[in-house]
mmCIF file of C-alpha atoms and ligand atoms in Angstrom:
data_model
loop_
_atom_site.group_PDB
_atom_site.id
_atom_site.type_symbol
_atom_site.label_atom_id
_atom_site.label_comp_id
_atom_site.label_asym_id
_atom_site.label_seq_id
_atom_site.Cartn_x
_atom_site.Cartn_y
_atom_site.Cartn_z
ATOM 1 C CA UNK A 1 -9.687 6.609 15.065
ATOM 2 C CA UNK A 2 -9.062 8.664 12.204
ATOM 3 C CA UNK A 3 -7.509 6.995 9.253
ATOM 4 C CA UNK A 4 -5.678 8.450 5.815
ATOM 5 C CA UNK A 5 -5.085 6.245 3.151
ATOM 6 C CA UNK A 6 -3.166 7.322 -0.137
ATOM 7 C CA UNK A 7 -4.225 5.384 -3.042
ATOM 8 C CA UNK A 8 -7.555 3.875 -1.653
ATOM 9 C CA UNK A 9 -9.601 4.083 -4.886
ATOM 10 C CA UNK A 10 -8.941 0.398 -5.596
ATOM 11 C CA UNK A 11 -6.803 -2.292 -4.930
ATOM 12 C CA UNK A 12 -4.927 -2.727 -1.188
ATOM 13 C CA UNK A 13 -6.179 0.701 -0.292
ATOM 14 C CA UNK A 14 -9.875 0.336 -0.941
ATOM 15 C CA UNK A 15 -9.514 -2.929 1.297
ATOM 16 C CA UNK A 16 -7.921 -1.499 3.789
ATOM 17 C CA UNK A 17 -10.250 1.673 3.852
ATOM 18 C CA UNK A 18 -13.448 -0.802 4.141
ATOM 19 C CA UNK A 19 -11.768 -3.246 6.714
ATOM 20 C CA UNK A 20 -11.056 0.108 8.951
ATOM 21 C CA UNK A 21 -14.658 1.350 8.261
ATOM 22 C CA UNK A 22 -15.747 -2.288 9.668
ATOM 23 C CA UNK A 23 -14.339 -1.518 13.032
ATOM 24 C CA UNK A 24 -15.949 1.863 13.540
ATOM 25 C CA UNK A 25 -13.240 3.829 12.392
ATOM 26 C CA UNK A 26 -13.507 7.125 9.910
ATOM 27 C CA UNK A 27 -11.685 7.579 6.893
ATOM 28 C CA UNK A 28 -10.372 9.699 4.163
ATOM 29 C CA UNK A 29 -10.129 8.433 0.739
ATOM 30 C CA UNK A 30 -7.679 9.813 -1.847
ATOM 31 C CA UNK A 31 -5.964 9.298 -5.225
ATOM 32 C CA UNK A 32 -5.029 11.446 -8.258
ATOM 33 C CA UNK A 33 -8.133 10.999 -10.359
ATOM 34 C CA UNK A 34 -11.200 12.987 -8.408
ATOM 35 C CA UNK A 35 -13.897 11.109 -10.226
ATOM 36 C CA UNK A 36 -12.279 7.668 -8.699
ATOM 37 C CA UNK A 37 -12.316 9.727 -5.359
ATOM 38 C CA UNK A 38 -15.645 10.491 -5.843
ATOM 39 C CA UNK A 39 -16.911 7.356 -7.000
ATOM 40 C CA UNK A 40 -15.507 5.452 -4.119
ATOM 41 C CA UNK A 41 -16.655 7.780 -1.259
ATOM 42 C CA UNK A 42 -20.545 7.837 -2.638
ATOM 43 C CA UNK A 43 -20.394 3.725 -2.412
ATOM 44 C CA UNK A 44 -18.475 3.941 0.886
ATOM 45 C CA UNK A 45 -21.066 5.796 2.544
ATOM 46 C CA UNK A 46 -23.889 3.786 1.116
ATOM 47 C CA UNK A 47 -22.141 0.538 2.588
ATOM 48 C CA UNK A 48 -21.242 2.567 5.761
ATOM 49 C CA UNK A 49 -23.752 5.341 6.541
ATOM 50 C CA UNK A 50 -22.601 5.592 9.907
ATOM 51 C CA UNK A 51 -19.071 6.475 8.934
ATOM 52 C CA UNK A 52 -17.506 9.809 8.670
ATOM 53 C CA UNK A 53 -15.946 9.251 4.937
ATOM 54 C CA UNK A 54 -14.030 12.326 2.865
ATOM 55 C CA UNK A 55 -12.949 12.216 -0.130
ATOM 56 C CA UNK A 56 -9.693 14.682 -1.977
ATOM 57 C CA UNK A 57 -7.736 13.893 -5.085
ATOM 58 C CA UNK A 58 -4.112 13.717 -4.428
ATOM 59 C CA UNK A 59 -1.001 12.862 -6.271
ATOM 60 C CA UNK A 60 1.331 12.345 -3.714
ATOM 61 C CA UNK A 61 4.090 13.711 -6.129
ATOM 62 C CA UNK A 62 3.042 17.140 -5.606
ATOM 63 C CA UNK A 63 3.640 18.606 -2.279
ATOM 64 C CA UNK A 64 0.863 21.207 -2.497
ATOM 65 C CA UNK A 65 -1.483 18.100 -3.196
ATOM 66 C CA UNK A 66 -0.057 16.044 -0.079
ATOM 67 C CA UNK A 67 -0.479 19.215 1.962
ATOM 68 C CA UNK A 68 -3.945 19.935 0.676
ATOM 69 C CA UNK A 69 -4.565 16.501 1.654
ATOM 70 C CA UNK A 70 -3.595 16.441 5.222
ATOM 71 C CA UNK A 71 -5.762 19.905 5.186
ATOM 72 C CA UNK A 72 -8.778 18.138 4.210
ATOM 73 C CA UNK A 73 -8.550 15.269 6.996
ATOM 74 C CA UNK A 74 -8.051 17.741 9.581
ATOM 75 C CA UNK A 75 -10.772 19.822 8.265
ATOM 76 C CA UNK A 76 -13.142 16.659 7.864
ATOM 77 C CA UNK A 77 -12.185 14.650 10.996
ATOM 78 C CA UNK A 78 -10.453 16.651 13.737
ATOM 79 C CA UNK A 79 -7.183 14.881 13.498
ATOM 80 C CA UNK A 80 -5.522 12.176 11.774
ATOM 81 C CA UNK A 81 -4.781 8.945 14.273
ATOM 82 C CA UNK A 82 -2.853 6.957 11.418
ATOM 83 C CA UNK A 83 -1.755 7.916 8.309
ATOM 84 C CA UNK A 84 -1.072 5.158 5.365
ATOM 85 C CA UNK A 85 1.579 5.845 2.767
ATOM 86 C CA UNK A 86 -0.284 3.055 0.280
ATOM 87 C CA UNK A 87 -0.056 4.711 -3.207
ATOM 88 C CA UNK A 88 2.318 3.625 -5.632
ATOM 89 C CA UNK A 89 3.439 1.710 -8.878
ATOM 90 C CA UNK A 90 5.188 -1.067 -10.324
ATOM 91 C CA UNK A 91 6.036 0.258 -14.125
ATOM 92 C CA UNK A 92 6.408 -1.577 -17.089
ATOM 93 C CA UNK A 93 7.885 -5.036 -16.617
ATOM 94 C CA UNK A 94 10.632 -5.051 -19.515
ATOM 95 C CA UNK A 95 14.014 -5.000 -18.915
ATOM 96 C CA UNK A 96 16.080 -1.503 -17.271
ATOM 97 C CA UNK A 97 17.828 -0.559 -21.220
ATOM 98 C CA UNK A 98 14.202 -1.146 -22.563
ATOM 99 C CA UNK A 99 12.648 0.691 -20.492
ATOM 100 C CA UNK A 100 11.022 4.510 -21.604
ATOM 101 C CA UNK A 101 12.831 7.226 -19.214
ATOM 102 C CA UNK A 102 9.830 8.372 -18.051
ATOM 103 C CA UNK A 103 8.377 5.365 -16.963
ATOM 104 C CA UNK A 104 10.846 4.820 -14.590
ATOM 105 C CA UNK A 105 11.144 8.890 -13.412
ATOM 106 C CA UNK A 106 7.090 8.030 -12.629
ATOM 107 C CA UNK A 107 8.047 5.217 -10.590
ATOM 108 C CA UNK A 108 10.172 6.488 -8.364
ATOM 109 C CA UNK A 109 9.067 9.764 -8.049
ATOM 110 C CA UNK A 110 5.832 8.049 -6.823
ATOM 111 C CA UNK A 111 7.083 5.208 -4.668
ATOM 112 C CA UNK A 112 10.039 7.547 -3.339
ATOM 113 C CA UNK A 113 9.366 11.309 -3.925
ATOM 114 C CA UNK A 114 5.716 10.761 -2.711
ATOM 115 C CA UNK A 115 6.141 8.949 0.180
ATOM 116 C CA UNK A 116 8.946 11.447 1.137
ATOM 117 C CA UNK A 117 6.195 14.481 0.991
ATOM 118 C CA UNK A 118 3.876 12.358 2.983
ATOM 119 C CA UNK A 119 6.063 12.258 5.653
ATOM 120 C CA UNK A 120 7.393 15.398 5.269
ATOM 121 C CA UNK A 121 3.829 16.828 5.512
ATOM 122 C CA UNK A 122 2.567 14.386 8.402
ATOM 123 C CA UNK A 123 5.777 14.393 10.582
ATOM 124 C CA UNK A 124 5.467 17.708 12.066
ATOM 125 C CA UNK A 125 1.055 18.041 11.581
ATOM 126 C CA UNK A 126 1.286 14.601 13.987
ATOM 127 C CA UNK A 127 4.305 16.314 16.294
ATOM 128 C CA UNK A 128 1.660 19.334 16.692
ATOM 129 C CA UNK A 129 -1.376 16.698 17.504
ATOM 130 C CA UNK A 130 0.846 15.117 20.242
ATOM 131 C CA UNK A 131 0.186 11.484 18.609
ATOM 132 C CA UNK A 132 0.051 9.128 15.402
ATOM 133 C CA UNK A 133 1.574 6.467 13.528
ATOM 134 C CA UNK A 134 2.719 6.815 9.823
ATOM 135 C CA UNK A 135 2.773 3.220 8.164
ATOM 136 C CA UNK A 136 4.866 2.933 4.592
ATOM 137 C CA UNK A 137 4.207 0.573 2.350
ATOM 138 C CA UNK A 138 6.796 -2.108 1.378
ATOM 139 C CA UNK A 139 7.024 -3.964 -1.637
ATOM 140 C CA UNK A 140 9.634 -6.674 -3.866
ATOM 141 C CA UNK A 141 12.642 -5.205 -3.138
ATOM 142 C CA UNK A 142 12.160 -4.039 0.456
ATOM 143 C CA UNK A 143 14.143 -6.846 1.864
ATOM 144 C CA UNK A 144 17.042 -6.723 -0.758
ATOM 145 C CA UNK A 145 15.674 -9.405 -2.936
ATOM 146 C CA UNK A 146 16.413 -9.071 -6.894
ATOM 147 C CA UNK A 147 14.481 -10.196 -9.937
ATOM 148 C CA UNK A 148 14.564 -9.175 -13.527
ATOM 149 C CA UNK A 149 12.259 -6.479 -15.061
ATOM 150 C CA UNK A 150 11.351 -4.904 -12.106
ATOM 151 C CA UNK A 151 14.611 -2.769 -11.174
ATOM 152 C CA UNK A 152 13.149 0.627 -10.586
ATOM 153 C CA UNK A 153 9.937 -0.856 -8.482
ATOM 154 C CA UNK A 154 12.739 -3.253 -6.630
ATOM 155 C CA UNK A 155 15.182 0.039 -5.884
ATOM 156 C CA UNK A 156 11.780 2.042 -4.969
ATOM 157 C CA UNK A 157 10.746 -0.032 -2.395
ATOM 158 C CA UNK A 158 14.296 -0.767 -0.796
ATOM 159 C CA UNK A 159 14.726 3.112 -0.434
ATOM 160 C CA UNK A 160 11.232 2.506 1.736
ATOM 161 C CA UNK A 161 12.740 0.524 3.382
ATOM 162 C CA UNK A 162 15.577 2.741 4.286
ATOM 163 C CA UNK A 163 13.856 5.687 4.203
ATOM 164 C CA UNK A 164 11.093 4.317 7.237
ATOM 165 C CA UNK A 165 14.177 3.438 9.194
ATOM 166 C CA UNK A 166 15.678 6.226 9.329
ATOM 167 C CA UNK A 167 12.645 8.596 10.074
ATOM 168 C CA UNK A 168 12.118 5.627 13.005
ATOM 169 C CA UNK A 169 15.044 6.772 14.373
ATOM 170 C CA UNK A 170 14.428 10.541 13.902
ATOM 171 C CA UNK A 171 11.537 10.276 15.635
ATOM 172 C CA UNK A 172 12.947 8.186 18.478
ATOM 173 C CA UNK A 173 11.165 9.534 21.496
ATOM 174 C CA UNK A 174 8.707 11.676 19.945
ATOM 175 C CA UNK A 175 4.856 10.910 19.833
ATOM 176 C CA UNK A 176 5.250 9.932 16.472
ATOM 177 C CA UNK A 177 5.654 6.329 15.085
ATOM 178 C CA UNK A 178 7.047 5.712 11.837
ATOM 179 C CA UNK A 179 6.331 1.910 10.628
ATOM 180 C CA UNK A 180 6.307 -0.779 8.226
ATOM 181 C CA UNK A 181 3.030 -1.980 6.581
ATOM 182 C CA UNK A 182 3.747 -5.085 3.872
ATOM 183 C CA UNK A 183 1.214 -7.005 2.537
ATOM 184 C CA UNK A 184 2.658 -9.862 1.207
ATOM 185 C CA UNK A 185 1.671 -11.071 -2.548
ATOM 186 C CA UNK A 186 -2.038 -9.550 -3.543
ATOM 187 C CA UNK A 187 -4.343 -10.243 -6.652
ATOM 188 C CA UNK A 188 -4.912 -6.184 -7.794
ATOM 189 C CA UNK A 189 -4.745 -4.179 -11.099
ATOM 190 C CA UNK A 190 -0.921 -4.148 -10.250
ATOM 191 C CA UNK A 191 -0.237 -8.069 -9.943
ATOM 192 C CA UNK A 192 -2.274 -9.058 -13.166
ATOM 193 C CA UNK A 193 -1.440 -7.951 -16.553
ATOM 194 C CA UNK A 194 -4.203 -6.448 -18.941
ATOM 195 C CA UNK A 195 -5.635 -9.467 -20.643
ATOM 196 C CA UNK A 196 -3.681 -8.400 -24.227
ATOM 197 C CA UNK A 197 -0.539 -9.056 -22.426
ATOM 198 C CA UNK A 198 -1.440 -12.277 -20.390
ATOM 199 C CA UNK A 199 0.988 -14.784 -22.666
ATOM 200 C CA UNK A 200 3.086 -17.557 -21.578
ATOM 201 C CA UNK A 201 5.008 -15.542 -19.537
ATOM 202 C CA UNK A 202 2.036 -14.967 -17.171
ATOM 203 C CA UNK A 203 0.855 -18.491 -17.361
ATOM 204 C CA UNK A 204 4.005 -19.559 -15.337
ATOM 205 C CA UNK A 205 3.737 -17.015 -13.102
ATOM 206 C CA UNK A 206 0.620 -18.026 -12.075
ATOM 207 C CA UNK A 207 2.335 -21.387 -10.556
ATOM 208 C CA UNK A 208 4.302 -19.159 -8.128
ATOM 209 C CA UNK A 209 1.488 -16.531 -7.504
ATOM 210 C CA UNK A 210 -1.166 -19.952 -7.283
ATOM 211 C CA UNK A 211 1.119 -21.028 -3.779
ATOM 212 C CA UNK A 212 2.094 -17.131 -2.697
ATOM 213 C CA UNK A 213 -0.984 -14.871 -3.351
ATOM 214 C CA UNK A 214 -3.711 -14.073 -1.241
ATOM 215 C CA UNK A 215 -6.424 -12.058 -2.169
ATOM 216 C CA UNK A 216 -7.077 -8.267 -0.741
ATOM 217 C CA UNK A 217 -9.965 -9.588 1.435
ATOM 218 C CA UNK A 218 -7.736 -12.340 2.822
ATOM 219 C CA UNK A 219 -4.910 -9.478 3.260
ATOM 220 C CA UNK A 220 -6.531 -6.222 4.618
ATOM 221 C CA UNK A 221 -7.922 -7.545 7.901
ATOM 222 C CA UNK A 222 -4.752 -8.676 9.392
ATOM 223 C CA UNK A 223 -3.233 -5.429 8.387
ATOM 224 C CA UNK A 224 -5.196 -3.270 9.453
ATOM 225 C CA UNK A 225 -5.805 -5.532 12.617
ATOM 226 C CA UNK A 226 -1.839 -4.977 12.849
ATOM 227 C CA UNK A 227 -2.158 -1.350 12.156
ATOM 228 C CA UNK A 228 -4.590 -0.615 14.989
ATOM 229 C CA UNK A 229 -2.407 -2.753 17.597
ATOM 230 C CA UNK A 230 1.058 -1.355 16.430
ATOM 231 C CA UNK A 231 2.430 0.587 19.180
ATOM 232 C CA UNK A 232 6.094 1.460 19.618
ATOM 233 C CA UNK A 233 8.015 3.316 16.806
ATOM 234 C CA UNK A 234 9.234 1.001 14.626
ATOM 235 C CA UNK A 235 6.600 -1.430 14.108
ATOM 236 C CA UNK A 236 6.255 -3.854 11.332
ATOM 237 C CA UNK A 237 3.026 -5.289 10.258
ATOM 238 C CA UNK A 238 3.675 -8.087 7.615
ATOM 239 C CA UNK A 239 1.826 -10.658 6.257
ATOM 240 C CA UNK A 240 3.858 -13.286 4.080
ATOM 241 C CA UNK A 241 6.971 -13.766 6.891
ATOM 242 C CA UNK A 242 9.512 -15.514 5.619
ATOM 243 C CA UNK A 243 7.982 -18.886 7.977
ATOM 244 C CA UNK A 244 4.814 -18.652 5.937
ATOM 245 C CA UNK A 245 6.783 -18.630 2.270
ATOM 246 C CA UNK A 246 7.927 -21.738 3.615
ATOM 247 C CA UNK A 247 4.688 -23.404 4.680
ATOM 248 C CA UNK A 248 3.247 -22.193 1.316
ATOM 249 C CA UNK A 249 5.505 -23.933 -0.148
ATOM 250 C CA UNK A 250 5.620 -27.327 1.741
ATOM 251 C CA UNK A 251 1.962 -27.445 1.648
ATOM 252 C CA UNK A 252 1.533 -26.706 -1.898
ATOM 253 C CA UNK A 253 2.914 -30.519 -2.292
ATOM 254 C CA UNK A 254 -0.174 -31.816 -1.390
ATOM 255 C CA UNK A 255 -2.570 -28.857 -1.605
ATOM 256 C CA UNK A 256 -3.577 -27.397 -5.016
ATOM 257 C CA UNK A 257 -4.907 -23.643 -4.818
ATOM 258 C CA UNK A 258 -6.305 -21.601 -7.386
ATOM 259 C CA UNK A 259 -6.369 -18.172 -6.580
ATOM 260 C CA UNK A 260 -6.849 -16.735 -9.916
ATOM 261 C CA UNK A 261 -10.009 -18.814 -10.745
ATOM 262 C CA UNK A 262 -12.818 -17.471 -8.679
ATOM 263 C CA UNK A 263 -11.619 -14.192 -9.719
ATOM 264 C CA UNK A 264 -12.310 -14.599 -13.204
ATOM 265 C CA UNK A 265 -8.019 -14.678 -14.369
HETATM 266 N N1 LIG B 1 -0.347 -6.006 -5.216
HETATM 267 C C1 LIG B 1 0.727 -6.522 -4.659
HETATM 268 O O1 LIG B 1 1.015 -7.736 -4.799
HETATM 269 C C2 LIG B 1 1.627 -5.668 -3.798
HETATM 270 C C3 LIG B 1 2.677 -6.319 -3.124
HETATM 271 C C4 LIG B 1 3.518 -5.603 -2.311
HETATM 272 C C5 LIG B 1 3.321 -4.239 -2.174
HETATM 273 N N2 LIG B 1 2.324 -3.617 -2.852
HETATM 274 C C6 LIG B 1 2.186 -2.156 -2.663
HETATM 275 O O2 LIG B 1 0.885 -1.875 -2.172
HETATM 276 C C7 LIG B 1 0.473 -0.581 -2.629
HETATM 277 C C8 LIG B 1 -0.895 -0.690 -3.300
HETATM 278 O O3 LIG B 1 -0.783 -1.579 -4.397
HETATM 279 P P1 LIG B 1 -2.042 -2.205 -5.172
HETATM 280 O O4 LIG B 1 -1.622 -3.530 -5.633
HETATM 281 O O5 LIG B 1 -3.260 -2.019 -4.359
HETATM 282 O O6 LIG B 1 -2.057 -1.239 -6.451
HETATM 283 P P2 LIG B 1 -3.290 -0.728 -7.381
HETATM 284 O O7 LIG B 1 -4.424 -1.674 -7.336
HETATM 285 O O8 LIG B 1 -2.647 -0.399 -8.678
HETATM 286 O O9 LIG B 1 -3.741 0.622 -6.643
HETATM 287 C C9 LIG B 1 -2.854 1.721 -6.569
HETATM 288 C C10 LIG B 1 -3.579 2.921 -5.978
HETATM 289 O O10 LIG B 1 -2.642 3.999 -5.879
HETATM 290 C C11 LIG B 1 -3.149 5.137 -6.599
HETATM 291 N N3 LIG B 1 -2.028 5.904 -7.120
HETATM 292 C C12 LIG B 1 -1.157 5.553 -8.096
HETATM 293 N N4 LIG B 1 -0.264 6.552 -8.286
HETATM 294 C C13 LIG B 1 -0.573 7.543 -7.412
HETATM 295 C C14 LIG B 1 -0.047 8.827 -7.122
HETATM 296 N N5 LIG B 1 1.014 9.325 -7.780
HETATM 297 N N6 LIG B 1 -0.625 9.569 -6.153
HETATM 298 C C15 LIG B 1 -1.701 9.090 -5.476
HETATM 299 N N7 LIG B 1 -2.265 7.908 -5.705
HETATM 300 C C16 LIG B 1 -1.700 7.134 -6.665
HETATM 301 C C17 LIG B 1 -4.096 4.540 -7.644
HETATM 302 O O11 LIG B 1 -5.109 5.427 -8.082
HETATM 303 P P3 LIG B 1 -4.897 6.491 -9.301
HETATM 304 O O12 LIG B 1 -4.243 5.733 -10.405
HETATM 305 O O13 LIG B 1 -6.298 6.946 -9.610
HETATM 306 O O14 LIG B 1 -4.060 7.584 -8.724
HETATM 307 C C18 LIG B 1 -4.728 3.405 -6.822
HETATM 308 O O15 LIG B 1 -5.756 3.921 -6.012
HETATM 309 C C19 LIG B 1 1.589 -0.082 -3.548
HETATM 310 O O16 LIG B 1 2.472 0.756 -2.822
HETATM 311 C C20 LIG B 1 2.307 -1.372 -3.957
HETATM 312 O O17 LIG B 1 3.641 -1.148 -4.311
HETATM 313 C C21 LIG B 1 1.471 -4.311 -3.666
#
């Protein structure tokens, strides 16, 4: 199959890029810095020579970029089987009224704007191909939970939420699947805090994220495991069910993990 990925430079994206390249599938990497793109694509095809593996900058807030995008896979790979609305941002974690304007404009015009082209540009380029499934990627927020300091990420990723359902039920009956992708709680650049701003504040957080968080190469097999299963419009592939919060949390009596150790946190 034939696999897009925004935002696969690093973090979720780069894991679930590799974990698709595992299984014999090609890819296209993208984000908005072309050096990153370039960077990535060079190693991926030295771990995966076999692999058909483009590369195209992107930022998914520009439609032009998102089309060009969608160009390039076709271009580079026939046709695109799934297509993985990944790429997004949390912002700065400070309270809403201390927040700069245009930190939160970038957030949602990333997390909601740019998902929004994606699917505007994949929609009808998949309707065309007669096939393929567009996953979005959820996030805190997506199932109406609230916490302080993270308002614009939290309203970003319940308007995913919103947004994939109703494109679900747009495409009801087409050959196009809209879906959800979450993956759960994941150690990236996004989760941990620069070191200058690791204080106390962090240290607690670490309890929570010590029982919750997986890491992306615990993560990115079952989704993209999910992903390549997922067959009715609709789907959901998620990783930390509601079940498995409370497992964590029962088991976490007797069993100590430390997640951010190994890693070097
Ligand atoms: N980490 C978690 O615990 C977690 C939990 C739930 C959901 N998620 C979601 O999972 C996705 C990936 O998160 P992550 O933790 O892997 O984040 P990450 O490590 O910060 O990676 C984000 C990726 O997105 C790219 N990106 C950022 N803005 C972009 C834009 N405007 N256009 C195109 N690419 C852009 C980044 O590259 P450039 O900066 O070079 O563009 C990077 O490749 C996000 O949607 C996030 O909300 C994460």
């Amino acid at each position: 199959m034939n696999i897009v990925i925004t935002g696969s430079t690093k973090g979720i994206g780069l894991g679930m890029a590799r974990e698709f390249l595992k299984r014999g599938h090609d890819v296209v990497i993208s984000s908005r810095r072309a050096d990153a793109v370039d960077t990535t694509v060079t190693e991926l095809r030295a771990e995966f020579p076999d692999r058909r593996i483009a590369g195209q900058s992107c930022d998914v807030v520009e439609y032009a970029a998102v089309e060009a995008l969608w160009e390039c896979a076709v271009r580079e790979l026939g046709q695109v089987d799934i297509w993985v609305n990944n790429a997004g941002r949390d912002g700065t974690k400070v309270p809403f009224f201390a927040l700069p304007p245009e930190d939160y404009v970038q957030t949602v015009q990333t997390n909601v704007i740019g998902m929004m082209h994606c699917c505007r540009v994949v929609i009808p380029g998949m309707y065309k191909q007669g096939s393929g499934k567009i996953f979005n990627m959820e996030g805190f927020g997506s199932n109406g939970q609230v916490r302080p300091a993270i308002a614009p990420y939290g309203t970003t990723k319940y308007a995913v939420k919103y947004l994939t359902k109703a494109l679900a039920l747009e495409l009801k009956n087409t050959p196009v699947q809209m879906c959800y992708l979450s993956p759960g709680i994941v150690v990236t650049d996004m989760l941990v805090p620069p070191p200058d701003q690791r204080g106390e504040g962090w240290e607690r957080s670490k309890k929570i994220l010590n029982i919750l968080a997986d890491t992306v190469e615990t993560v990115t097999p079952f989704l993209v495991e999910g992903m390549l299963k997922a067959n009715k419009n609709g789907a959901a592939v998620r990783w930390l069910t509601p079940g498995k919060v409370r497992r964590r949390f029962a088991t976490s009596l007797f069993r100590k993990r430390d997640i951010f150790g190994p890693l070097g946190f």
